[in-house]
mmCIF file of C-alpha atoms in Angstrom:
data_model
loop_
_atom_site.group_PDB
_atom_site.id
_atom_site.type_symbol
_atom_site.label_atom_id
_atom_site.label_comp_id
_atom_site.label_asym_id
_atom_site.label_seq_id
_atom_site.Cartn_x
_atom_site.Cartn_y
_atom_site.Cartn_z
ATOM 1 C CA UNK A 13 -17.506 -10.110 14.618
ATOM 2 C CA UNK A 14 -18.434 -9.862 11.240
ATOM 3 C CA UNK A 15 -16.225 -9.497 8.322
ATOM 4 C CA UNK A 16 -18.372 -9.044 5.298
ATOM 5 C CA UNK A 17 -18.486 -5.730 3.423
ATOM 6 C CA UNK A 18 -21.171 -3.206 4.381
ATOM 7 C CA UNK A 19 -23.620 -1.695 2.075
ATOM 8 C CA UNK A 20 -20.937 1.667 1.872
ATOM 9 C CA UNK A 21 -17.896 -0.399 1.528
ATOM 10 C CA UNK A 22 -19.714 -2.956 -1.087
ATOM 11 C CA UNK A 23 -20.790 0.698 -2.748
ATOM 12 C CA UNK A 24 -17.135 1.996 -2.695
ATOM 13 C CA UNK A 25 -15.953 -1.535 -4.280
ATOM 14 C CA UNK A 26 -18.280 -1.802 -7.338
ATOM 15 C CA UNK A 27 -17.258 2.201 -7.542
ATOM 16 C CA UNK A 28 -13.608 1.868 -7.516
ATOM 17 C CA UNK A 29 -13.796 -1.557 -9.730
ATOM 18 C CA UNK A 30 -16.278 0.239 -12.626
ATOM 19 C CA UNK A 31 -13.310 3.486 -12.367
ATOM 20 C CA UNK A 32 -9.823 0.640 -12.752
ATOM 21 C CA UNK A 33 -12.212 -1.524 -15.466
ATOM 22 C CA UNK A 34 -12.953 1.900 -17.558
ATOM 23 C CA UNK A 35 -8.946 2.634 -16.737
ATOM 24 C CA UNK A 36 -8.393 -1.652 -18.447
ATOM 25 C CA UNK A 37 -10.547 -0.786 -21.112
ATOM 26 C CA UNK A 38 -8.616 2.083 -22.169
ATOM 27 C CA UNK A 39 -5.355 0.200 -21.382
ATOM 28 C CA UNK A 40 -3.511 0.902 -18.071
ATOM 29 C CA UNK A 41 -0.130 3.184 -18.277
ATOM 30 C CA UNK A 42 2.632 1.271 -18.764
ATOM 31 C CA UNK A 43 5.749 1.393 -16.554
ATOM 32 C CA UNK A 44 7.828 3.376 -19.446
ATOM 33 C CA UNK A 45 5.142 6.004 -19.650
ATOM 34 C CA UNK A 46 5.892 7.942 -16.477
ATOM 35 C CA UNK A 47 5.666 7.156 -13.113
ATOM 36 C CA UNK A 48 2.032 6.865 -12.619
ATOM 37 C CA UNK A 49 -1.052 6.824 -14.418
ATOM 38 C CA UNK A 50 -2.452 10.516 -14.154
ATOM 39 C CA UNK A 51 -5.523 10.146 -16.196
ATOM 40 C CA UNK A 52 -6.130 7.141 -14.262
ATOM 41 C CA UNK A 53 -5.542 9.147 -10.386
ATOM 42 C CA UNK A 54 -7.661 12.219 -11.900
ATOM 43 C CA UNK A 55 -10.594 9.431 -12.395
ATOM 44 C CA UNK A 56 -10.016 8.605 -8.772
ATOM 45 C CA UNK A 57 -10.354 11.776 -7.838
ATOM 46 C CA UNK A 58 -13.228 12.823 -9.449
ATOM 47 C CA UNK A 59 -15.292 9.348 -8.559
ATOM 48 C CA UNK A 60 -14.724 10.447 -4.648
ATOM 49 C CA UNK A 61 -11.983 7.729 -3.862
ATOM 50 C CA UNK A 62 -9.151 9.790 -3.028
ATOM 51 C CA UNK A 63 -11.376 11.889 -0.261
ATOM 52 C CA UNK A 64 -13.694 9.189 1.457
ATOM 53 C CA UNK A 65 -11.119 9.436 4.531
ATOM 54 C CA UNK A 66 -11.317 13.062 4.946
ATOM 55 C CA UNK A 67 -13.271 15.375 7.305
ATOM 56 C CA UNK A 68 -16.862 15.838 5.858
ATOM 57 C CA UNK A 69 -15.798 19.684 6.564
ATOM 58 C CA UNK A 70 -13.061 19.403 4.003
ATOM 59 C CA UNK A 71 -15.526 17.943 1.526
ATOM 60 C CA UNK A 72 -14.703 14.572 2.282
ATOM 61 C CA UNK A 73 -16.677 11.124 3.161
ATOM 62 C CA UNK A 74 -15.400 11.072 6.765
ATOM 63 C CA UNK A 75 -15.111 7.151 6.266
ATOM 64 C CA UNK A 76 -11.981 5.445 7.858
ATOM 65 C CA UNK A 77 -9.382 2.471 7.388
ATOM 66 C CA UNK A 78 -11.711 -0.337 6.630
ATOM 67 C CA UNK A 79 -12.754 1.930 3.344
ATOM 68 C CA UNK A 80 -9.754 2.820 2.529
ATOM 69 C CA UNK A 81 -8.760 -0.853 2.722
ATOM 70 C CA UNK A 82 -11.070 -1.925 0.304
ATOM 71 C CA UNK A 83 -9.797 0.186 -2.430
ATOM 72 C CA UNK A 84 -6.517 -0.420 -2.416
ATOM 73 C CA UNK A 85 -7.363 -3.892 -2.486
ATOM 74 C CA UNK A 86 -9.118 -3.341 -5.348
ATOM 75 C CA UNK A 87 -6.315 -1.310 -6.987
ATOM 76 C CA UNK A 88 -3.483 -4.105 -5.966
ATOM 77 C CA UNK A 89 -5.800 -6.246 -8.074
ATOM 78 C CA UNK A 90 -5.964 -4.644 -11.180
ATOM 79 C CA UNK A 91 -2.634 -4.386 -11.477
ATOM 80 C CA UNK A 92 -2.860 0.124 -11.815
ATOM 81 C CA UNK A 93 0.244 1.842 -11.660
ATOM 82 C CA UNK A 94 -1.393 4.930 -9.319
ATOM 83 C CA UNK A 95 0.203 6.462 -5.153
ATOM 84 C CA UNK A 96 -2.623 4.990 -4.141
ATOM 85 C CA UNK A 97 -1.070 2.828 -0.784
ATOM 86 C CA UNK A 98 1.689 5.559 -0.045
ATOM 87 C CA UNK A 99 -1.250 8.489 -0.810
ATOM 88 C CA UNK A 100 -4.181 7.297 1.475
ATOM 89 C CA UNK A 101 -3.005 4.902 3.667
ATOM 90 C CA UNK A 102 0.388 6.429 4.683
ATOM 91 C CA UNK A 103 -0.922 10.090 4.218
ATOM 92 C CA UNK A 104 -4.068 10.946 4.013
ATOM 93 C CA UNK A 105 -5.129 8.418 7.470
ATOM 94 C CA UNK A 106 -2.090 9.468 9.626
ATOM 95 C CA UNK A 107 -2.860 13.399 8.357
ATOM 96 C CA UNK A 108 -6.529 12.972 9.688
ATOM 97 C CA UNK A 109 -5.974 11.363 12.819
ATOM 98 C CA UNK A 110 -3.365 13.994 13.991
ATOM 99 C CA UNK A 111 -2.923 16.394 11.939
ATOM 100 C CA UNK A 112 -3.968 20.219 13.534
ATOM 101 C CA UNK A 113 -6.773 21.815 11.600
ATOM 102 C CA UNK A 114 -4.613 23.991 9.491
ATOM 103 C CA UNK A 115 -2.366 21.012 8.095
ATOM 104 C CA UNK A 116 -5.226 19.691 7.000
ATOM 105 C CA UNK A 117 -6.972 22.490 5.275
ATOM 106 C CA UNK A 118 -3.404 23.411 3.562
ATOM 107 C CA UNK A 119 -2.888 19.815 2.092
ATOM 108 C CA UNK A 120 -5.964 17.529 1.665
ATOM 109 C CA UNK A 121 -8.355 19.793 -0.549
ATOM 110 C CA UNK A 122 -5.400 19.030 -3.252
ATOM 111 C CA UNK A 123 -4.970 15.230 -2.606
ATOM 112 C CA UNK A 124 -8.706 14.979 -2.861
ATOM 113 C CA UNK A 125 -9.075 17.115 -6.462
ATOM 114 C CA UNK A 126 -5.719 14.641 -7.588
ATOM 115 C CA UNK A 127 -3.365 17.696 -7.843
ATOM 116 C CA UNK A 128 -1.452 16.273 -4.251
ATOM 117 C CA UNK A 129 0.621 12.942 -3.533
ATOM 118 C CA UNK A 130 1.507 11.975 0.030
ATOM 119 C CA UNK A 131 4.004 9.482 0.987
ATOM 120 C CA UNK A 132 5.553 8.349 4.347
ATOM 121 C CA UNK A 133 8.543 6.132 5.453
ATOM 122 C CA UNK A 134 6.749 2.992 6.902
ATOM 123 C CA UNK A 135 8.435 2.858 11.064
ATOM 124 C CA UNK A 136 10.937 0.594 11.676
ATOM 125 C CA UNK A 137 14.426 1.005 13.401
ATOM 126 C CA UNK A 138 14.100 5.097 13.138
ATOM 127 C CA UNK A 139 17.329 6.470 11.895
ATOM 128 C CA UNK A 140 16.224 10.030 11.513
ATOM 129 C CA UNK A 141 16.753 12.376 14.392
ATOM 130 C CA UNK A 142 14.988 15.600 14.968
ATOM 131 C CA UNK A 143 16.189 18.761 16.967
ATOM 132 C CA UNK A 144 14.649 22.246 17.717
ATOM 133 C CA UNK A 145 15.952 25.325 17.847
ATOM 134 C CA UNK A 146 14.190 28.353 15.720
ATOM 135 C CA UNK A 147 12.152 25.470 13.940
ATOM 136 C CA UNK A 148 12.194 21.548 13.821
ATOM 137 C CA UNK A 149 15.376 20.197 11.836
ATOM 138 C CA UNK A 150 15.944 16.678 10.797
ATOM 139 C CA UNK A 151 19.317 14.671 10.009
ATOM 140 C CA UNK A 152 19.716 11.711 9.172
ATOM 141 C CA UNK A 153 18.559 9.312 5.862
ATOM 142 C CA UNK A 154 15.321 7.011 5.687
ATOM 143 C CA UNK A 155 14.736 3.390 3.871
ATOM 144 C CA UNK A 156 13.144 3.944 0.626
ATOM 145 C CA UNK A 157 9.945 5.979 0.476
ATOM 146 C CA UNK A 158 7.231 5.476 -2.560
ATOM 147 C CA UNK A 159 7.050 8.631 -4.135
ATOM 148 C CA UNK A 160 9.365 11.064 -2.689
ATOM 149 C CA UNK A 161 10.234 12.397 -5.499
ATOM 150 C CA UNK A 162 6.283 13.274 -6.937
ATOM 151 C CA UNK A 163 5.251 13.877 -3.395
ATOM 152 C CA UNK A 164 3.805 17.284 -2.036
ATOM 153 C CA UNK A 165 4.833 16.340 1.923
ATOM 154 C CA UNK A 166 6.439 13.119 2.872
ATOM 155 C CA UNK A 167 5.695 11.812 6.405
ATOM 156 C CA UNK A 168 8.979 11.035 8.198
ATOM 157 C CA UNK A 169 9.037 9.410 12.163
ATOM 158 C CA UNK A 170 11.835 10.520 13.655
ATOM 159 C CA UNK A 171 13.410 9.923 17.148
ATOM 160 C CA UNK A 172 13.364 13.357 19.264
ATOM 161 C CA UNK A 173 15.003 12.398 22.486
ATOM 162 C CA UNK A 174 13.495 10.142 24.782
ATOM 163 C CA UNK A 175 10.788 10.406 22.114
ATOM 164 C CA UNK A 176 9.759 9.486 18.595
ATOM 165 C CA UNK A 177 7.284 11.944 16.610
ATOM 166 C CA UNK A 178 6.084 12.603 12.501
ATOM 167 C CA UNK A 179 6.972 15.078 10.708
ATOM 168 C CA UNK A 180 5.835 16.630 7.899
ATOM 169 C CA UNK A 181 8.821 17.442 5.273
ATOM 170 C CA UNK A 182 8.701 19.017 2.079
ATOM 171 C CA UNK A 183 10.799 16.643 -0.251
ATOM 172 C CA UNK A 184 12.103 19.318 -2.395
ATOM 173 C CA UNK A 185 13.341 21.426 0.572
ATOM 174 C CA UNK A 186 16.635 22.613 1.930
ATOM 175 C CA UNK A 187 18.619 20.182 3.639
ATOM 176 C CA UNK A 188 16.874 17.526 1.394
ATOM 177 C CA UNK A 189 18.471 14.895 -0.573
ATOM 178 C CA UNK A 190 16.933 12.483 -3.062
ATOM 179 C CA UNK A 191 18.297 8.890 -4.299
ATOM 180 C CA UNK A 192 16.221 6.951 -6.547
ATOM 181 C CA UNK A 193 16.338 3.303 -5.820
ATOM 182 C CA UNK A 194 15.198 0.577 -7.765
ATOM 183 C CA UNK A 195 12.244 -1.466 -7.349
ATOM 184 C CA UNK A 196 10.962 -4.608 -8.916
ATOM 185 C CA UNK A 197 7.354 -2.808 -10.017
ATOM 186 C CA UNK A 198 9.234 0.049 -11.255
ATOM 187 C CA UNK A 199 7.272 2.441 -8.946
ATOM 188 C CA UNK A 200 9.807 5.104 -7.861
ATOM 189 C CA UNK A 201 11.077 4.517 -4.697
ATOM 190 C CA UNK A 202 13.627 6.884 -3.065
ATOM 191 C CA UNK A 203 16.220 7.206 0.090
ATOM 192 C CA UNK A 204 15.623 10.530 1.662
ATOM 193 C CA UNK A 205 18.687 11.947 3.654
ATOM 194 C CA UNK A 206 18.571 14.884 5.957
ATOM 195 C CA UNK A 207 21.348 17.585 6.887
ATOM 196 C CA UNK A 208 19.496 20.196 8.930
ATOM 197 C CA UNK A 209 16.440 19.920 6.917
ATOM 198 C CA UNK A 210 13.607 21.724 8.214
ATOM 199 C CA UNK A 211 10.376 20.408 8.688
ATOM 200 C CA UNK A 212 6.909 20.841 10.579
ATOM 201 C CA UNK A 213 5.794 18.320 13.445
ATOM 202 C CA UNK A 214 2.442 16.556 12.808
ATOM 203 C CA UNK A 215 -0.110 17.652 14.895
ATOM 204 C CA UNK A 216 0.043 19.975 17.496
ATOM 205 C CA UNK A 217 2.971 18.618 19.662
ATOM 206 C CA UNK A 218 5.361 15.342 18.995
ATOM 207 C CA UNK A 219 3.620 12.031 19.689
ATOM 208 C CA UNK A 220 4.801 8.614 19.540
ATOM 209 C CA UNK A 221 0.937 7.119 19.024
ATOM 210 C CA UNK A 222 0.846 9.090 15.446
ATOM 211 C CA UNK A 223 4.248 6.971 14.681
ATOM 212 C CA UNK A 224 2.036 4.061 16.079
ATOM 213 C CA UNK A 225 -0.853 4.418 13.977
ATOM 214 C CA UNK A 226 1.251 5.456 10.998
ATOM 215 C CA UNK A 227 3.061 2.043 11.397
ATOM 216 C CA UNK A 228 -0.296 0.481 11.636
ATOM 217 C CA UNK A 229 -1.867 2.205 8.463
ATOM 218 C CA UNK A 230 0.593 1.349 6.264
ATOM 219 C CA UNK A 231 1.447 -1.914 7.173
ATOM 220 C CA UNK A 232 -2.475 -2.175 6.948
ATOM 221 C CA UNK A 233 -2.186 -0.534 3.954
ATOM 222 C CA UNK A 234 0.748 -2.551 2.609
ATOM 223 C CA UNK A 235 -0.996 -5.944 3.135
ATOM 224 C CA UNK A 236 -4.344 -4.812 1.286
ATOM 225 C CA UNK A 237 -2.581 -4.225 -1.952
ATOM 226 C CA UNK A 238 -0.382 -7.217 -1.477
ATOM 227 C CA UNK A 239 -3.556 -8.914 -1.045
ATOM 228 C CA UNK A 240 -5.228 -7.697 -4.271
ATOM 229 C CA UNK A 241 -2.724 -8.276 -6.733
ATOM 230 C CA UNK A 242 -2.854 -12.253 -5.042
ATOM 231 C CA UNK A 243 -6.520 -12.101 -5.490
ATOM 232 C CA UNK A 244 -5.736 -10.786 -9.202
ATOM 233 C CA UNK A 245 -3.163 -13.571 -10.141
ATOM 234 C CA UNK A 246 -5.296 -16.368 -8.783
ATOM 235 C CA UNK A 247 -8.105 -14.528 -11.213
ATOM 236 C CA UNK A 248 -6.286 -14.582 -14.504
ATOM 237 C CA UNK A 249 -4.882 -17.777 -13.735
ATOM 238 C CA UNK A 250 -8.145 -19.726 -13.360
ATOM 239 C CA UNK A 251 -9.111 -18.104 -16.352
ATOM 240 C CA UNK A 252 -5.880 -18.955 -17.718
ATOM 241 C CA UNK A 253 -6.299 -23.012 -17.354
ATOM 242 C CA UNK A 254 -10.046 -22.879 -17.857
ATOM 243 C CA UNK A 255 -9.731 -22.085 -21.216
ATOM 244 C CA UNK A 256 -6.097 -23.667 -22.351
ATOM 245 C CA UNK A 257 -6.481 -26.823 -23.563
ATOM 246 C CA UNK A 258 -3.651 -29.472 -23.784
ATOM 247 C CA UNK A 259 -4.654 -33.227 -25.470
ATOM 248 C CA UNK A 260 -8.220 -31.770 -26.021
ATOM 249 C CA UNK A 261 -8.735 -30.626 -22.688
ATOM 250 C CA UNK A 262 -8.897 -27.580 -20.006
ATOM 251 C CA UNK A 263 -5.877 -27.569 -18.214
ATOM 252 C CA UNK A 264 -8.098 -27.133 -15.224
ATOM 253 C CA UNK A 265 -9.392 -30.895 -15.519
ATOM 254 C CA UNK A 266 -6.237 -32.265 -14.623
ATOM 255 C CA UNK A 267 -5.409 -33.309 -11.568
ATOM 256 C CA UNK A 268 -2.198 -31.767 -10.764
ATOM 257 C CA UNK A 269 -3.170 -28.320 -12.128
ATOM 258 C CA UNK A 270 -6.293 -28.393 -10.353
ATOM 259 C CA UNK A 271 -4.496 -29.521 -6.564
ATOM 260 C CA UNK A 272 -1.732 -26.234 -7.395
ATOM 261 C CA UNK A 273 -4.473 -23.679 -7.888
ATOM 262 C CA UNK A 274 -6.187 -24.826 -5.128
ATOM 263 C CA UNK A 275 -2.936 -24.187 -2.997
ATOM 264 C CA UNK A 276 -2.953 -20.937 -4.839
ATOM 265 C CA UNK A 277 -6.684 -20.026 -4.209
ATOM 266 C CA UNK A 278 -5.841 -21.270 -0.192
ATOM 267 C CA UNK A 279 -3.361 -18.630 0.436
ATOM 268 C CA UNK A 280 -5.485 -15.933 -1.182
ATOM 269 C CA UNK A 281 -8.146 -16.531 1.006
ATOM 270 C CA UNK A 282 -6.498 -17.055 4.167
ATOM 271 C CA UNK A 283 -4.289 -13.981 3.349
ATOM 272 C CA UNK A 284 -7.360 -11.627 3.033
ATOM 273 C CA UNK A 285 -8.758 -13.171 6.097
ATOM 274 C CA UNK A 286 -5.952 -12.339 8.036
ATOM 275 C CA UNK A 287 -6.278 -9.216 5.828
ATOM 276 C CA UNK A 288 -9.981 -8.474 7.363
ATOM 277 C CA UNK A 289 -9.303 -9.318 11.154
ATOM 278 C CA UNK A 290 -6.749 -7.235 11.393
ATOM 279 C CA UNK A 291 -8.442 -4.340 9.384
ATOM 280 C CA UNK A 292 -11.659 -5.035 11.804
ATOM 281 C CA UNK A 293 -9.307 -4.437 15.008
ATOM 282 C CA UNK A 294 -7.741 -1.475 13.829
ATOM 283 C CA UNK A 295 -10.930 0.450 12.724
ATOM 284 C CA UNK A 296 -12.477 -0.534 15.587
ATOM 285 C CA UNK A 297 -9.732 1.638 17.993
ATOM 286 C CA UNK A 298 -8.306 -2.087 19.445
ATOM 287 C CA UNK A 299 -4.687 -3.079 19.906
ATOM 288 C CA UNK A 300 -4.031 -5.006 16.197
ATOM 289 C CA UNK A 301 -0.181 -5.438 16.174
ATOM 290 C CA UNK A 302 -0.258 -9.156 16.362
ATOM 291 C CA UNK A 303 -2.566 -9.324 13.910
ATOM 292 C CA UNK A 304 -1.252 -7.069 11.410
ATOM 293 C CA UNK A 305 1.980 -8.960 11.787
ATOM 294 C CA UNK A 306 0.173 -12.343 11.285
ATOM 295 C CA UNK A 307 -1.331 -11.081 8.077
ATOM 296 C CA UNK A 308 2.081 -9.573 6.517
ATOM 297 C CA UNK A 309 3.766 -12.915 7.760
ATOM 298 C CA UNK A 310 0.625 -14.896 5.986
ATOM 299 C CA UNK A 311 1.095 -12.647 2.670
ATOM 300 C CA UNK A 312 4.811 -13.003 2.239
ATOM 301 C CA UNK A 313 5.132 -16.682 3.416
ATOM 302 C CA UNK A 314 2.276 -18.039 1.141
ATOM 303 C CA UNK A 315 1.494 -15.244 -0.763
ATOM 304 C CA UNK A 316 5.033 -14.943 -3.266
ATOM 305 C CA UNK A 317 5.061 -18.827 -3.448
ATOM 306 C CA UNK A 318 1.434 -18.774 -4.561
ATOM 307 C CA UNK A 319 2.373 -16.450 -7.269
ATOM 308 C CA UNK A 320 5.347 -18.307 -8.200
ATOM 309 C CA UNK A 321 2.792 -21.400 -8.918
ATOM 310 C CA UNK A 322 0.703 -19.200 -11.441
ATOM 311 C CA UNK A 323 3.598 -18.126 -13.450
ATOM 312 C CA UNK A 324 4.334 -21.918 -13.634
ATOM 313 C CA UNK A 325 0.669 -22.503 -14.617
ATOM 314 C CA UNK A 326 0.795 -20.090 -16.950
ATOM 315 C CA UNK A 327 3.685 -21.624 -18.826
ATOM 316 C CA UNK A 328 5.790 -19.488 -21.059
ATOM 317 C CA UNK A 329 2.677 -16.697 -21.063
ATOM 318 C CA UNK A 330 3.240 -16.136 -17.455
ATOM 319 C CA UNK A 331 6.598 -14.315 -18.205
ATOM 320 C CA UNK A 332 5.211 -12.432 -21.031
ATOM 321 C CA UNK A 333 5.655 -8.532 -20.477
ATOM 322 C CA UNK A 334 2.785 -7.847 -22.770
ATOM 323 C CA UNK A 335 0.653 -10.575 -20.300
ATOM 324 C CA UNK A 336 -0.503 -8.373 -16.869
ATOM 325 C CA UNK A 337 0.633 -11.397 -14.592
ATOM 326 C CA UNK A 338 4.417 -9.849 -13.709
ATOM 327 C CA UNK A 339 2.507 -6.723 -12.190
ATOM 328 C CA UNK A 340 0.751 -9.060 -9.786
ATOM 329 C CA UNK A 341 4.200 -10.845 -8.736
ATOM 330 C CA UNK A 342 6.328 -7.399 -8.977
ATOM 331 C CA UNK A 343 3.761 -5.259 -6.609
ATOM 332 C CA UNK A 344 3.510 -7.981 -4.550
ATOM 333 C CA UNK A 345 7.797 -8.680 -3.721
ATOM 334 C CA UNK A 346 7.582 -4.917 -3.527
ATOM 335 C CA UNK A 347 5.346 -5.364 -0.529
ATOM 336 C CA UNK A 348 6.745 -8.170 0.894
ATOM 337 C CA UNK A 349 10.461 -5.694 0.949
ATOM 338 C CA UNK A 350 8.587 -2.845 2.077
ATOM 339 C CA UNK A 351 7.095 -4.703 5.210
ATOM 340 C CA UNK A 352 10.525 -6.424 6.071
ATOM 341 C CA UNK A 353 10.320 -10.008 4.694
ATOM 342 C CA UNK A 354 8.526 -13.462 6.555
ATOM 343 C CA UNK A 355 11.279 -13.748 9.063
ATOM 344 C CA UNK A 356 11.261 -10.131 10.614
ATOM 345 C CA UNK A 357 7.300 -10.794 10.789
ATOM 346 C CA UNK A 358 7.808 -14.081 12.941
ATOM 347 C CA UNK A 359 10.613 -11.953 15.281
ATOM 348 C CA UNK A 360 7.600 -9.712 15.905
ATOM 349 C CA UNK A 361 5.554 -12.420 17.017
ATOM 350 C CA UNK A 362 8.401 -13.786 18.639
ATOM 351 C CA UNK A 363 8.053 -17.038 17.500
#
């Protein structure tokens, strides 16, 4: 097997690094300004990043996971405020791989053009239940869902009997109930609840593999932009003691500093590792539970510890809100939440 990027994927980097550099250079949106950065999603959108997972009949790229992956590791590294994880891994992939033709056609055209957020609950114990009688109803309340609120359609597995299916729910619907929640990025984050609220099934019938692979996406997903805003910390932080000097020298040419951000630099790259073999597996149709699992456990174990040590590096900048560092640490516990925590990853593995 061979992780490195293809010629396409090193393409879609260098793309989606020139669009969040142009985004730097004009100054990201901060977290007071609104809950995402528009101008920055529109320039998404019209560089081709938001549609590269879409059928080529639907004017997308018809690309899968692993390119999907490598932008929102790119985005967890800059440190951009944008629906990009909740949007394209926890939408736009589980849409595509089961949606019928005419969900499709009705909702990705407007995700692709920027004028459409998606959003999902990530599968865990399901606590929503669905019934039918003249249409699909749902009752019941979710964890907290990324952009619920801004959403078009949120993605909601549900138990239906013997059964567990996705559906399709229109946030601002009847029967629908929104409760912001607070997170430690600021992104919005809400809990959904459900009394009789209507809703469509993904796909053409109820099927437990699209709460599989929607599980799989956006824990996928989840771990990429973890991984990112690691890779991003590690980055301004070797910067960082490279050029602060203490007693006339780098901070990097001492001995302590230099064994801590090796640690740090360690993690990273095991992390995206982990990171790759899983993404490899799961693009390549193969069972990649286990390995998604070992890369969340990898992230959150090592990962929030290795940021910890770059705030301390850092010294009194590292806690500076003007400095970009707290994004890195704040996207990255919001990930670590989202996917459960270290110890809920090692029950999976059952170790």
């Amino acid at each position: 097997m061979d992780f490195d990027l293809d010629d396409i994927q090193r393409d879609i980097l260098g793309l989606t690094e020139a669009v969040l550099q142009k985004a730097h250079g004009e100054g990201i949106a901060p977290a007071e300004a609104g809950d995402f950065d528009d101008a920055l999603w529109a320039s998404l959108a019209k560089s081709g990043l938001l549609s590269l997972a879409m059928p080529t009949d639907l004017g997308g790229d018809g690309l899968g996971i692993a390119e999907l992956s490598v932008v929102l590791s790119a985005v967890g590294k800059s440190g951009a405020r944008v629906p990009a994880l909740s949007t394209l891994a926890m939408g736009v992939l589980p849409l595509c791989a089961f949606g019928t033709r005419e969900q499709k056609a009705e909702i990705l055209p407007d995700v692709a053009a920027g004028n459409a957020v998606l959003t999902a609950e990530l599968p865990g114990a399901l606590s929503v239940h669905a019934t039918r009688e003249d249409q699909w109803l749902l009752n019941g309340r979710t964890a907290a869902v990324l952009y619920a609120q801004q959403a078009r359609r949120v993605l909601v597995p549900a138990q239906v009997g013997e059964r567990s299916g996705v559906f399709l729910v229109d946030p601002h619907g009847t029967g629908v109930s929104l409760h912001r929640v607070p997170s430690s990025s600021g992104a919005p984050e809400y809990i959904m609840r459900f009394v009789n609220a209507t809703a469509e099934v993904l796909g053409a019938d109820v099927s437990t593999d699209a709460v599989e692979w929607l599980r799989g996406a956006g824990t996928l997903g989840a771990v990429a932009v973890g991984c990112g805003a690691l890779a991003g910390a590690l980055e301004l932080t070797t910067h960082h003691i490279g050029t602060r000097a203490q007693f006339g020298k780098p901070l990097a040419t001492f001995q302590a500093v230099a064994q801590q951000i090796a640690d740090v630099y360690i993690a990273a790259r095991t992390a995206d590792l982990a990171l790759k073999a899983a993404t490899w597996r799961l693009a390549s149709g193969l069972a990649a539970d286990d390995d998604l699992t070992i890369a969340a456990y990898w992230l959150i174990a090592e990962g929030l510890p290795a940021l910890r040590t770059c705030h301390h590096l850092h010294g009194g900048v590292g806690v500076d809100m003007s400095y970009p560092l707290h994004r890195h640490y704040s996207v990255l516990k919001d990930v670590a939440r989202m996917l459960g925590g270290a110890e809920q990853q090692r029950e999976r593995l059952g170790v």
